[in-house]
CSV table of C-alpha atoms and ligand atoms in Angstrom, one decimal:
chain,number,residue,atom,x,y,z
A,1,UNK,CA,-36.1,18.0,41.8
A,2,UNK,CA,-37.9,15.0,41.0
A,3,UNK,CA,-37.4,11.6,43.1
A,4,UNK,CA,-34.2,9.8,41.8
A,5,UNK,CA,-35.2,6.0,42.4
A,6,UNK,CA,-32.6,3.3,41.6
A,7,UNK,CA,-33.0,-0.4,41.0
A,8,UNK,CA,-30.0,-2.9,40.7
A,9,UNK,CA,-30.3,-6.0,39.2
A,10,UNK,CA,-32.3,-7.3,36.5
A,11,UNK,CA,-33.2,-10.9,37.6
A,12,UNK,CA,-37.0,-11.3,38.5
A,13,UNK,CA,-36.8,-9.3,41.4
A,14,UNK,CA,-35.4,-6.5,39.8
A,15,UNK,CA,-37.3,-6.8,36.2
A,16,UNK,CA,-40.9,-7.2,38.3
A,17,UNK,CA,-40.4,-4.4,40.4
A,18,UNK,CA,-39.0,-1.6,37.5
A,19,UNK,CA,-42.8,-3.2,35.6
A,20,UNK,CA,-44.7,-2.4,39.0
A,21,UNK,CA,-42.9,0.9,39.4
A,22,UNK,CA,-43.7,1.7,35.6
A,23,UNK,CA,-47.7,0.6,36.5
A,24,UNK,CA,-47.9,2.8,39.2
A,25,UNK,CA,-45.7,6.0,39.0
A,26,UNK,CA,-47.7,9.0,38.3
A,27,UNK,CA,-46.4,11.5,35.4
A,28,UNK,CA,-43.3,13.4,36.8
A,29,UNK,CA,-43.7,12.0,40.5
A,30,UNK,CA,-40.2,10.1,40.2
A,31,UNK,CA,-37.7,8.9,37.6
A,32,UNK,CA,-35.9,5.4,37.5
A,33,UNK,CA,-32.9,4.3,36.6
A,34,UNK,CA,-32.2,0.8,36.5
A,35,UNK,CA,-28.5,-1.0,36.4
A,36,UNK,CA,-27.8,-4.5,35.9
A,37,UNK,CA,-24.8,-5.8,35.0
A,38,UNK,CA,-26.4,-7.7,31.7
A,39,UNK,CA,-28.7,-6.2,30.0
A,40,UNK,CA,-30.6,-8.8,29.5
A,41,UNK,CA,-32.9,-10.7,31.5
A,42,UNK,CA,-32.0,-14.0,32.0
A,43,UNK,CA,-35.1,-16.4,33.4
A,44,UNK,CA,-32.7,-18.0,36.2
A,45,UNK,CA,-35.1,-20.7,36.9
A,46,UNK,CA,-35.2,-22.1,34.0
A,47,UNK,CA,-31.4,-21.7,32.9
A,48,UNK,CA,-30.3,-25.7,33.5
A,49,UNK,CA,-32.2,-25.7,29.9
A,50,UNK,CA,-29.0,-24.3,28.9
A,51,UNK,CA,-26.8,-27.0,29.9
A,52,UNK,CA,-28.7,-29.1,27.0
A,53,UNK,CA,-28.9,-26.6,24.8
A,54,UNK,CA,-27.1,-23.0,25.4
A,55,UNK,CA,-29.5,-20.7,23.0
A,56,UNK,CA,-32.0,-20.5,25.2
A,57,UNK,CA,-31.7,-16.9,26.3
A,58,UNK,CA,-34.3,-14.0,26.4
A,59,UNK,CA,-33.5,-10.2,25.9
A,60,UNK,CA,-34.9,-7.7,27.4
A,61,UNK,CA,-34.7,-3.4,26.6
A,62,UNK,CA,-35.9,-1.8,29.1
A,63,UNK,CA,-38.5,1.3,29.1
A,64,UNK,CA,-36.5,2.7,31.7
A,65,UNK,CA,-33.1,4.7,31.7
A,66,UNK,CA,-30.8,1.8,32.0
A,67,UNK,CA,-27.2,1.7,33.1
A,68,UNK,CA,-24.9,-1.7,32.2
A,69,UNK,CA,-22.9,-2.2,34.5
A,70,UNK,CA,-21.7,-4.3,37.7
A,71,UNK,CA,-22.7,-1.8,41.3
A,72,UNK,CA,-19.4,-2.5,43.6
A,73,UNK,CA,-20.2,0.3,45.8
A,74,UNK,CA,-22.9,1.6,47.4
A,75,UNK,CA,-22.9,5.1,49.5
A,76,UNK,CA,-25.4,5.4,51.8
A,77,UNK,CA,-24.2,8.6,53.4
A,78,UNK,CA,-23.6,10.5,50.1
A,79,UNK,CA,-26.7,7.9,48.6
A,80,UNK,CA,-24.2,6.7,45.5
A,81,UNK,CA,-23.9,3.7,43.4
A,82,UNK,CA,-20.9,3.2,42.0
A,83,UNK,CA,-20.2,0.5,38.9
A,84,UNK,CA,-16.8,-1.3,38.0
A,85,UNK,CA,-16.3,1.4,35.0
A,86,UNK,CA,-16.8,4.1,37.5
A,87,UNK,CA,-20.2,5.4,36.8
A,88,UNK,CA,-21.7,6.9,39.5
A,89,UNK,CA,-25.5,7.3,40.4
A,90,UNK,CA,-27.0,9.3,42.8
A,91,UNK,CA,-30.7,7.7,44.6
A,92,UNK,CA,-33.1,8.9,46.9
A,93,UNK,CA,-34.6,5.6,46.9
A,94,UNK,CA,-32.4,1.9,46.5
A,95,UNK,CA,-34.0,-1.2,45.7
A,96,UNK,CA,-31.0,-3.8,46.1
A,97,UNK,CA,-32.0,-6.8,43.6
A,98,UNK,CA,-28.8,-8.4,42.8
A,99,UNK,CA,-29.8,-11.6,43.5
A,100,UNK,CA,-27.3,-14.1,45.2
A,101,UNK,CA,-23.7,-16.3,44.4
A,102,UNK,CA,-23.2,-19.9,45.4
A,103,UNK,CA,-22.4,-20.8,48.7
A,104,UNK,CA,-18.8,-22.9,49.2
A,105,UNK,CA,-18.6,-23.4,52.8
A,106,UNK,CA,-15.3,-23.6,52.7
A,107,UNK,CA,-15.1,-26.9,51.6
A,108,UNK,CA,-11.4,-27.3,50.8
A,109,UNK,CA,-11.1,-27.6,46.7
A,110,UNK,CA,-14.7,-27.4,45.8
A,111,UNK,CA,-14.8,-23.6,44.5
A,112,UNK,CA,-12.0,-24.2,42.9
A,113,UNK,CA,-13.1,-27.4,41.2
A,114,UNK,CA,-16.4,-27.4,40.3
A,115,UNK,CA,-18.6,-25.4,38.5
A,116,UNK,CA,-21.9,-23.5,39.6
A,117,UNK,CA,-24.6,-22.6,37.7
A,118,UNK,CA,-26.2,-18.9,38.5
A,119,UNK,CA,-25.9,-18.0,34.7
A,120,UNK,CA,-25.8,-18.2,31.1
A,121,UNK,CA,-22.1,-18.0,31.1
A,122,UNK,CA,-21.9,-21.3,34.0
A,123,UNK,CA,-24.1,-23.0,31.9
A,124,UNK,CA,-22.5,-23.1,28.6
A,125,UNK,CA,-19.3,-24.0,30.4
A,126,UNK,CA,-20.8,-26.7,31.8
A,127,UNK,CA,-22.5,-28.0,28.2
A,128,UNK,CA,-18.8,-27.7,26.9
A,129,UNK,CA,-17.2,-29.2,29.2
A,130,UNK,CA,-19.5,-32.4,28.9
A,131,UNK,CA,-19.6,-32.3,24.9
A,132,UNK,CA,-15.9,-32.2,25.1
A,133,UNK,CA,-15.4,-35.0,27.7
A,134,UNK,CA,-17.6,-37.3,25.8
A,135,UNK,CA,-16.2,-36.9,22.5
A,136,UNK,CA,-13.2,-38.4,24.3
A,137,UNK,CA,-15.2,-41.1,26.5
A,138,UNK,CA,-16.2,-44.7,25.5
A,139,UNK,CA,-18.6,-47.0,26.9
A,140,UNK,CA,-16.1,-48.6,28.9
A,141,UNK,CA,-14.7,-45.6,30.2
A,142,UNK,CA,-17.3,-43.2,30.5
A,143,UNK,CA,-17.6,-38.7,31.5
A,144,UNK,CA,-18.5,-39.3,35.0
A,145,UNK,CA,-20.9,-36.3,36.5
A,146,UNK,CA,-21.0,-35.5,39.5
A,147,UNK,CA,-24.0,-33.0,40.8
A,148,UNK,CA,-23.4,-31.9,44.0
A,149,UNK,CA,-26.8,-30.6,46.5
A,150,UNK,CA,-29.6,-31.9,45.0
A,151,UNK,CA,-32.0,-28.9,45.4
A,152,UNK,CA,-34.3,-27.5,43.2
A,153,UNK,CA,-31.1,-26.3,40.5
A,154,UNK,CA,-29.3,-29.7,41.0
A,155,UNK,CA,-31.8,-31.9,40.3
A,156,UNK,CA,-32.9,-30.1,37.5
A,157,UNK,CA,-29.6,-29.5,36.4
A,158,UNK,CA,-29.0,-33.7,36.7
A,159,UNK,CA,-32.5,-34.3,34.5
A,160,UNK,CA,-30.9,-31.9,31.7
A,161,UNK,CA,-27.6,-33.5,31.4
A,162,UNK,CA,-29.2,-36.7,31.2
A,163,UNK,CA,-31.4,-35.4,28.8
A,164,UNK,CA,-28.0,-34.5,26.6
A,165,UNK,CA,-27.4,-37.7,27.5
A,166,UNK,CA,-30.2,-39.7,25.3
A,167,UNK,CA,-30.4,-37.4,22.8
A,168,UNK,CA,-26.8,-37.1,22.3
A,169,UNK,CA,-26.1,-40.8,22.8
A,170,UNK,CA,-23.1,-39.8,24.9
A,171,UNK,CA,-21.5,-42.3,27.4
A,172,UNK,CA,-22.1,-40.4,30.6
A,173,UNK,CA,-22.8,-41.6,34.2
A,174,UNK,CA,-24.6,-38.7,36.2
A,175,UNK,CA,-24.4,-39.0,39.9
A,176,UNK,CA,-26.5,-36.6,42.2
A,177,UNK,CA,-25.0,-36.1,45.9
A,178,UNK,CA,-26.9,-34.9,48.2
A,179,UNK,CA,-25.6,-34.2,52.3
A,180,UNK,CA,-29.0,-34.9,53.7
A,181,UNK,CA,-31.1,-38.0,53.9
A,182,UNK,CA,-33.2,-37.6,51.1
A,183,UNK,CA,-33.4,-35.6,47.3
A,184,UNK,CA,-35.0,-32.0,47.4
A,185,UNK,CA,-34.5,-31.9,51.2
A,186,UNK,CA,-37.0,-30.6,53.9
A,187,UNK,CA,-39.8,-31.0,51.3
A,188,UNK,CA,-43.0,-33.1,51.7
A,189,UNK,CA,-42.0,-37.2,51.1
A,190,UNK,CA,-44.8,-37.1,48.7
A,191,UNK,CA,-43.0,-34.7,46.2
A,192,UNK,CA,-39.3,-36.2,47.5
A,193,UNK,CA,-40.9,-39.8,46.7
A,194,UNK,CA,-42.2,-38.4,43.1
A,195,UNK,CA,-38.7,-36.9,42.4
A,196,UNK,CA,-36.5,-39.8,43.3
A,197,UNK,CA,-38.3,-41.9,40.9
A,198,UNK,CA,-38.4,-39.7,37.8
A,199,UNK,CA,-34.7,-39.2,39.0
A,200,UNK,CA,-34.1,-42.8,38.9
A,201,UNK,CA,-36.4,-43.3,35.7
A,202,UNK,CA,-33.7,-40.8,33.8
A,203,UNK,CA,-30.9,-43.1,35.4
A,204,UNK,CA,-29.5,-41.2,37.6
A,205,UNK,CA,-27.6,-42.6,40.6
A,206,UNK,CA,-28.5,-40.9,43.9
A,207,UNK,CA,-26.1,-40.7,46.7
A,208,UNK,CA,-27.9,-39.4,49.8
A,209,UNK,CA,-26.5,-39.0,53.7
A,210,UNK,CA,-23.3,-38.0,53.1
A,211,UNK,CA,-22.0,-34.4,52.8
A,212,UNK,CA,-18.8,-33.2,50.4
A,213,UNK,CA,-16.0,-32.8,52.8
A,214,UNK,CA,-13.5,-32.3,50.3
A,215,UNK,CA,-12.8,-32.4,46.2
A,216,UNK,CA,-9.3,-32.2,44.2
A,217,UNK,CA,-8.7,-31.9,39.9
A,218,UNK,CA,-10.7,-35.8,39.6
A,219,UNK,CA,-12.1,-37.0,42.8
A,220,UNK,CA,-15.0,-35.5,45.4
A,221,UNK,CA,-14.6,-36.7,49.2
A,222,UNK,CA,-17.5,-37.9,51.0
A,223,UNK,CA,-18.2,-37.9,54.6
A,224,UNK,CA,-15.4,-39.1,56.8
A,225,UNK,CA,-14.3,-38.6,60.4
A,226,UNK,CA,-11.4,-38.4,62.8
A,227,UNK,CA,-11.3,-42.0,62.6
A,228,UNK,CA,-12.8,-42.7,59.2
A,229,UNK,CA,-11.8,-42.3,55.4
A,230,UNK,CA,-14.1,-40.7,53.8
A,231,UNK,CA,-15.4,-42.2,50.2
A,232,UNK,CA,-14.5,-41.5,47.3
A,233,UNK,CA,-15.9,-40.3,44.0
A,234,UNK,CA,-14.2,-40.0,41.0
A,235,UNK,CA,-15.2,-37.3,38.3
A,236,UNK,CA,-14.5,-35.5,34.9
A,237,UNK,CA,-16.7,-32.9,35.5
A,238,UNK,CA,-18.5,-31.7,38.7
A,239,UNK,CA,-21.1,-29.3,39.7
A,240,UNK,CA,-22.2,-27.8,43.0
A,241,UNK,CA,-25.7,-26.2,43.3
A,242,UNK,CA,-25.5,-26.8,47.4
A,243,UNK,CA,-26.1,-23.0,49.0
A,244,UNK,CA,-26.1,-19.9,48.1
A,245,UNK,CA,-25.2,-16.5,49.8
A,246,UNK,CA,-25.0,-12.9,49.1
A,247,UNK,CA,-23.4,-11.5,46.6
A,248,UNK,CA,-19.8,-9.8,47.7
A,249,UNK,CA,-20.4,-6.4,46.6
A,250,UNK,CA,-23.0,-5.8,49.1
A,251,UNK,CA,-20.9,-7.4,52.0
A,252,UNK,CA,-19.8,-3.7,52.4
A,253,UNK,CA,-22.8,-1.9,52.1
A,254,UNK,CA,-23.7,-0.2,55.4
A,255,UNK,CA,-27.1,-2.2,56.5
A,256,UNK,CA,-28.0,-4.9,58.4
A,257,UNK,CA,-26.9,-8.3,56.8
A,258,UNK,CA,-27.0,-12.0,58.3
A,259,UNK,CA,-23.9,-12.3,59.4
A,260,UNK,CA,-22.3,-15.6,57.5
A,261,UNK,CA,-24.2,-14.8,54.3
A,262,UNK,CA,-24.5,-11.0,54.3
A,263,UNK,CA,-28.2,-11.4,52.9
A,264,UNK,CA,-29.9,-8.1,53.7
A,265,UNK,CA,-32.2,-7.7,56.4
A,266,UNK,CA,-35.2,-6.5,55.3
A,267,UNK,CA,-39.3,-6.2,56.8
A,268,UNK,CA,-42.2,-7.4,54.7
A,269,UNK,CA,-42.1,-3.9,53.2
A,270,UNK,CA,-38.6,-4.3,51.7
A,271,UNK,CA,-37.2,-1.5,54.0
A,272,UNK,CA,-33.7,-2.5,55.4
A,273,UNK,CA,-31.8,-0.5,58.2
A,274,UNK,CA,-30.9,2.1,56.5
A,275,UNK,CA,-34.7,3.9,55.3
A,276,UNK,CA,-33.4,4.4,51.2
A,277,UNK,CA,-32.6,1.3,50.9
A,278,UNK,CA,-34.9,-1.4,49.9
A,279,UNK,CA,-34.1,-4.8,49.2
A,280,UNK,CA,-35.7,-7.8,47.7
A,281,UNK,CA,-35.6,-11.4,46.3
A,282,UNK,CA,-32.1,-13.6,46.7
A,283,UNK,CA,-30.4,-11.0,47.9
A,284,UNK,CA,-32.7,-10.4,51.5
A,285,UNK,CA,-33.9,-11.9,53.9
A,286,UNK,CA,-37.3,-10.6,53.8
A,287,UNK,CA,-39.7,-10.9,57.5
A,288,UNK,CA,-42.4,-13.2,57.1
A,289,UNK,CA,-43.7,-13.2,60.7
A,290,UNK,CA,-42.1,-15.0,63.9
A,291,UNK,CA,-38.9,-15.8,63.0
A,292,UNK,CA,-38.9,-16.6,59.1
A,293,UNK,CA,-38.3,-15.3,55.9
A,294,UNK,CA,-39.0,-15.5,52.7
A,295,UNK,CA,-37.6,-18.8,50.5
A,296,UNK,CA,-34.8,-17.9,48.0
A,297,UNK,CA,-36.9,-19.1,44.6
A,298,UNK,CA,-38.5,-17.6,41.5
A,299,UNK,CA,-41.8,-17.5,42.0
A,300,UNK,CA,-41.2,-15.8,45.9
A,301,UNK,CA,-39.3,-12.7,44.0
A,302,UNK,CA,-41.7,-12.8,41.5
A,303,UNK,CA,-44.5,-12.2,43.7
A,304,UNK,CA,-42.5,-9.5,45.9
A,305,UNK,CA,-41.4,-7.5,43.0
A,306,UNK,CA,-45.3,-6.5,42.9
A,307,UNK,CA,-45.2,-4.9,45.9
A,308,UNK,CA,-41.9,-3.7,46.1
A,309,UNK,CA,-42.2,-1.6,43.0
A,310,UNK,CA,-45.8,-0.4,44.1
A,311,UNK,CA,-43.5,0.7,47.3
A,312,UNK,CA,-40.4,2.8,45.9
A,313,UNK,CA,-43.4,4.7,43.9
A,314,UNK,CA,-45.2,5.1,47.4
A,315,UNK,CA,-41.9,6.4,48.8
A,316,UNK,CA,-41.4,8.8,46.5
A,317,UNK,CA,-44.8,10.4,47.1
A,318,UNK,CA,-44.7,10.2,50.8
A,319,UNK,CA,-47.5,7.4,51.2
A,320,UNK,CA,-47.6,4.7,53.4
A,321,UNK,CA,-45.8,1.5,52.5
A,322,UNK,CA,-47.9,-1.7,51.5
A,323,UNK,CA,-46.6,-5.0,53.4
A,324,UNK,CA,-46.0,-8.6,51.7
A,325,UNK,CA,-46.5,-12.3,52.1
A,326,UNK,CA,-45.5,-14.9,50.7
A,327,UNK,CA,-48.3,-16.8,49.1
A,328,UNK,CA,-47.0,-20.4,48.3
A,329,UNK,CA,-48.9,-22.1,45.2
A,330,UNK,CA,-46.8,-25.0,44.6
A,331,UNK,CA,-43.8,-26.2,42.9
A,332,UNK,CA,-43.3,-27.6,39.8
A,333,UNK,CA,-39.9,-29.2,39.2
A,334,UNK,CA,-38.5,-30.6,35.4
A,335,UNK,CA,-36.1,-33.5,35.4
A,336,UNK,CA,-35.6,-33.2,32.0
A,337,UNK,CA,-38.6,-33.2,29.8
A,338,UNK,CA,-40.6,-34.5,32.5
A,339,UNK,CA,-41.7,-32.4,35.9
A,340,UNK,CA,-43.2,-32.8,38.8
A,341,UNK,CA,-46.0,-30.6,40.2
A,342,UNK,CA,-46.7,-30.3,44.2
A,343,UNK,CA,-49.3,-29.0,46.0
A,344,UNK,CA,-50.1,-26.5,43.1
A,345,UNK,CA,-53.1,-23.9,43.7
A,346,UNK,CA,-56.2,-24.5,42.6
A,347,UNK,CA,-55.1,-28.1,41.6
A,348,UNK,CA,-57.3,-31.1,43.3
A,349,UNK,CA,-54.6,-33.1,43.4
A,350,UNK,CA,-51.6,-32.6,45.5
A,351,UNK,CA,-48.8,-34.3,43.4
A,352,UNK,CA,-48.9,-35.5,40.0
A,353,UNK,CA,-46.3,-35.7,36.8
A,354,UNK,CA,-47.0,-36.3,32.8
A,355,UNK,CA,-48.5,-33.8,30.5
A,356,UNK,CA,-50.1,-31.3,32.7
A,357,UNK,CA,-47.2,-31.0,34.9
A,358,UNK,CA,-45.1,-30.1,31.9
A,359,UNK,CA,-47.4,-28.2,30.2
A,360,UNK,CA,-47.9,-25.7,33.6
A,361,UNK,CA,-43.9,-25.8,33.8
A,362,UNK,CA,-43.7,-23.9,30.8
A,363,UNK,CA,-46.8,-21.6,31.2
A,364,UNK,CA,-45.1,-20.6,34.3
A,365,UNK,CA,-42.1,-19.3,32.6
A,366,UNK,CA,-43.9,-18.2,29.1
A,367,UNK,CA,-46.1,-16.3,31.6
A,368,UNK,CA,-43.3,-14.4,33.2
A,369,UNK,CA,-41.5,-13.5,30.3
A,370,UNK,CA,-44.9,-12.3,28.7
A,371,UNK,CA,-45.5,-10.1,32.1
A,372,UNK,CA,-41.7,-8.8,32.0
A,373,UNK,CA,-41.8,-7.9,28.1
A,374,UNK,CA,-44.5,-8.4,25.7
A,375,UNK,CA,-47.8,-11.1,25.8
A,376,UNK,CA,-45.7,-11.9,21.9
A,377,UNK,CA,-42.4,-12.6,23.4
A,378,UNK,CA,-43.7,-14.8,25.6
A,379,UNK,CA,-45.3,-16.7,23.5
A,380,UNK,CA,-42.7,-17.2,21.1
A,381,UNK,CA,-40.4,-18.4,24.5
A,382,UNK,CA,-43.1,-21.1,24.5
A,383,UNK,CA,-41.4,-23.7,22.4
A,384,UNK,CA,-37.7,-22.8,23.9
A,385,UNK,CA,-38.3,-23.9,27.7
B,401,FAD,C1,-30.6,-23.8,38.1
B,401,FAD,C2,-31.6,-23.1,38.9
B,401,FAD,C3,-32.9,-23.6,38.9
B,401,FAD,C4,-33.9,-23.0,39.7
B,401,FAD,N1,-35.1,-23.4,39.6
B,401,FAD,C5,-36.1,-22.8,40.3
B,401,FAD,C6,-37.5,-23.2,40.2
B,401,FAD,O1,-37.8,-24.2,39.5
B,401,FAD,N2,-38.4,-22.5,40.9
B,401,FAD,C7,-38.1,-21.3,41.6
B,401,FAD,O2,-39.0,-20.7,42.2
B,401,FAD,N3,-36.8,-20.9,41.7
B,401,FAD,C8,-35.8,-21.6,41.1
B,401,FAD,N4,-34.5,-21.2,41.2
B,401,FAD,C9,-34.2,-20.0,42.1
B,401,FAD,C10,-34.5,-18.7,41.4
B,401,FAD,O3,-33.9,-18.7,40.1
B,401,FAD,C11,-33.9,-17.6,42.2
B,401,FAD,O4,-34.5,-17.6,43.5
B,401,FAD,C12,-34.3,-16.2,41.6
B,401,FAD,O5,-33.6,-16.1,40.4
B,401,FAD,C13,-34.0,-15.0,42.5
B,401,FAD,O6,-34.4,-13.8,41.8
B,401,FAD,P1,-33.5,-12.5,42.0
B,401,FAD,O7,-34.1,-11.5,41.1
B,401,FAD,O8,-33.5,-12.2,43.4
B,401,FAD,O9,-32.1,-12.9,41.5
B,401,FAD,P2,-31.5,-13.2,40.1
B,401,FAD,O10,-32.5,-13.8,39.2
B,401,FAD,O11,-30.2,-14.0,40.4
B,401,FAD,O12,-31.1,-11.8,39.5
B,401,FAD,C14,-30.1,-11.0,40.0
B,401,FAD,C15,-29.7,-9.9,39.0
B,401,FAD,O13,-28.8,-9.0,39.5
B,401,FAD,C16,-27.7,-8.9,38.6
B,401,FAD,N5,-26.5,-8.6,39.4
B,401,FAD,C17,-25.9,-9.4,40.3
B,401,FAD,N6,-24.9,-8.7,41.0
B,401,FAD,C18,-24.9,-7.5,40.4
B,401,FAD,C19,-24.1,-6.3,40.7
B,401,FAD,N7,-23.2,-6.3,41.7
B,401,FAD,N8,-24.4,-5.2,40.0
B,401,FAD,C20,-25.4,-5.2,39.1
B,401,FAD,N9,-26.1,-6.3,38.8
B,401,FAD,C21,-25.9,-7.4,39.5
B,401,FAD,C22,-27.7,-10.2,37.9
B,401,FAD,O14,-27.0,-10.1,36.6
B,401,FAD,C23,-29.1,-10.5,37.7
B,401,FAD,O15,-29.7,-9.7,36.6
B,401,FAD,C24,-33.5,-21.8,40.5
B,401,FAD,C25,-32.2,-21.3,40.5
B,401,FAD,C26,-31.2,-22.0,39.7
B,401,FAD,C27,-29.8,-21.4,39.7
């Protein structure tokens, strides 16, 4: 019987690896069925574009035999994925893609509260939400935002709304909190430096140093102590973009998981404790030498997805598994129509803005969504991002 490989999740992760798989399966060596819960892709790094304006979306049919459908069980006795309508599917090979669900840490009120943004769905909330609140709001008595963790999603999400902001004329203050000392956190001062003032430029007010300890229906707590109140914010609408963690369908599924987030554990070859199951992308913590892993982003599952695919097509013909690294070729980060590019490969300078930063900000997405569908589609997407 031929090799039954499975692949869940059709984020980049998922989406790169079926393409790899497709590119290097030979004729009737294995067949692939691919389950997602959309089935669409949805280029997740680029969804705050959303919050300004919610068409931006880009389907995606897959060559593949595809299943719709959310996976809330995994086997890996019997080797069986299960989705919520009951479906079952039966693997001799499992590449976990699912990507990953924002982290709370229990901060009393705050899931309840605010919103997060890890889809299309969170992101037109968030633009009605703001369109709503600000057909109510005046000058004098503003929508107050509040973005909470000012990573590479919150500040990006920040530049968009002030981008609604201008172009909507809408009375809205935007503050971004961020826990740490300083905006996109443990990054080079060069690129922090070069954020905070296009930030600041899109006026934005920055709150740094003090973490969320707390948020009810209209105010966020920072900071405080035994003996110290903390301060307070008050809001209309809030977001929180400050962690993320594994999604809780695989909390159950019998390999080796960190144990606070349940990310899978999983060597630079994708394999995980259990040797049918592969994982990749958000959703793993994938070996990158002594002691570190791979970084949760785009352009990290982008690159794995190469290799993993190659690998669940090396599985299923018995040959030896290729390993990974992580190649870092810069960042490039929008605050709204304007970006920041850091330490970018091939570039001879190490951090710079305008045109050219903006211009490779949206080759890097057109040039996904060109690899993932068609060369056409991506350049259509051109114009969108
Ligand atoms: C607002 C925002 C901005 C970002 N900006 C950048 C950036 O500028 N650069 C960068 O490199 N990274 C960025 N990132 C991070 C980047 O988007 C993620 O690291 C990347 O999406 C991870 O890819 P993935 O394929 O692992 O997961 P995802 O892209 O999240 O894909 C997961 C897929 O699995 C599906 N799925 C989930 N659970 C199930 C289930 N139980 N059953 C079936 N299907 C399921 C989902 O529908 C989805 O198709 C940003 C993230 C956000 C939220």
């Amino acid at each position: 019987m031929t090799t039954q490989i499975v692949v869940v999740g059709s984020g980049y992760a998922g989406a790169g690896a079926v393409k790899a798989f497709e590119d290097e399966v030979g004729e009737g060596e294995a067949e692939l069925t691919w389950i997602s819960e959309h089935d669409y892709h949805l280029v997740l790094h680029e969804v705050h574009r959303a919050i300004r304006n919610p068409a931006v979306e880009d389907n995606k049919s897959p060559e593949s035999a595809f299943v719709q459908g959310r996976v809330v069980d995994v086997d890996v006795d019997d080797r069986v994925v299960e989705t919520d309508d009951g479906t079952t599917v039966d693997y001799d090979y499992l590449l976990l893609a699912v990507g990953s669900t924002t982290a709370f840490f229990g901060i009393e009120g705050l899931e309840e509260h605010a919103h997060q943004l890890k889809g299309l769905d969170d992101a037109k909330a968030i633009h009605e939400d703001i369109r709503s609140a600000a057909a109510e709001a005046t000058r004098s008595d503003p929508v107050e935002v509040i973005v909470g963790g000012a990573g590479l999603s919150g500040i990006q999400t920040a530049g968009e709304i002030a981008e609604y902001r201008d172009k909507h004329r809408a009375p809205i203050e935007i503050t971004l909190v961020e826990g740490l000392d300083e905006i996109f956190p443990n990054n080079d001062p060069q690129i922090q430096g070069a954020l905070r003032q296009r930030v600041e430029d899109a006026d934005i007010d920055i709150r740094t140093g003090d973490f969320i300890s707390e948020a009810d229906e209209d105010t966020v707590y920072l900071g405080g102590g035994e003996d110290e109140a903390p301060d307070e914010l008050g809001y209309d609408v809030l977001i929180w973009t400050g962690g993320i963690t594994g999604q809780p369908e695989i909390e159950d599924v019998d390999v080796e998981k960190d144990e606070r987030s349940h990310r899978v554990h999983a060597g630079s070859d994708f394999t995980t404790s259990d040797d049918r199951v592969f994982a990749i992308g958000d959703t793993a913590l994938v070996e990158q030498g002594d002691d570190d892993v791979a970084p949760p982003t785009a352009q990290a599952a982008w690159q794995a997805a190469e290799v993993a695919g190659e690998n669940l097509a090396r599985a299923a013909r018995g040959a030896p598994l290729k390993s990974w690294t992580h190649e870092d070729k810069g960042t490039v980060i929008s605050v709204g129509e304007e970006a920041v590019a850091h330490d970018v490969m091939g570039m001879p300078i190490q951090t710079f803005g305008g045109t050219p930063a903006k211009l490779l900000k949206k080759a890097i997405a057109t040039r996904w969504i060109a690899k993932v569908s068609s060369t056409g589609r991506g350049v259509s997407a051109f114009g969108d991002m």
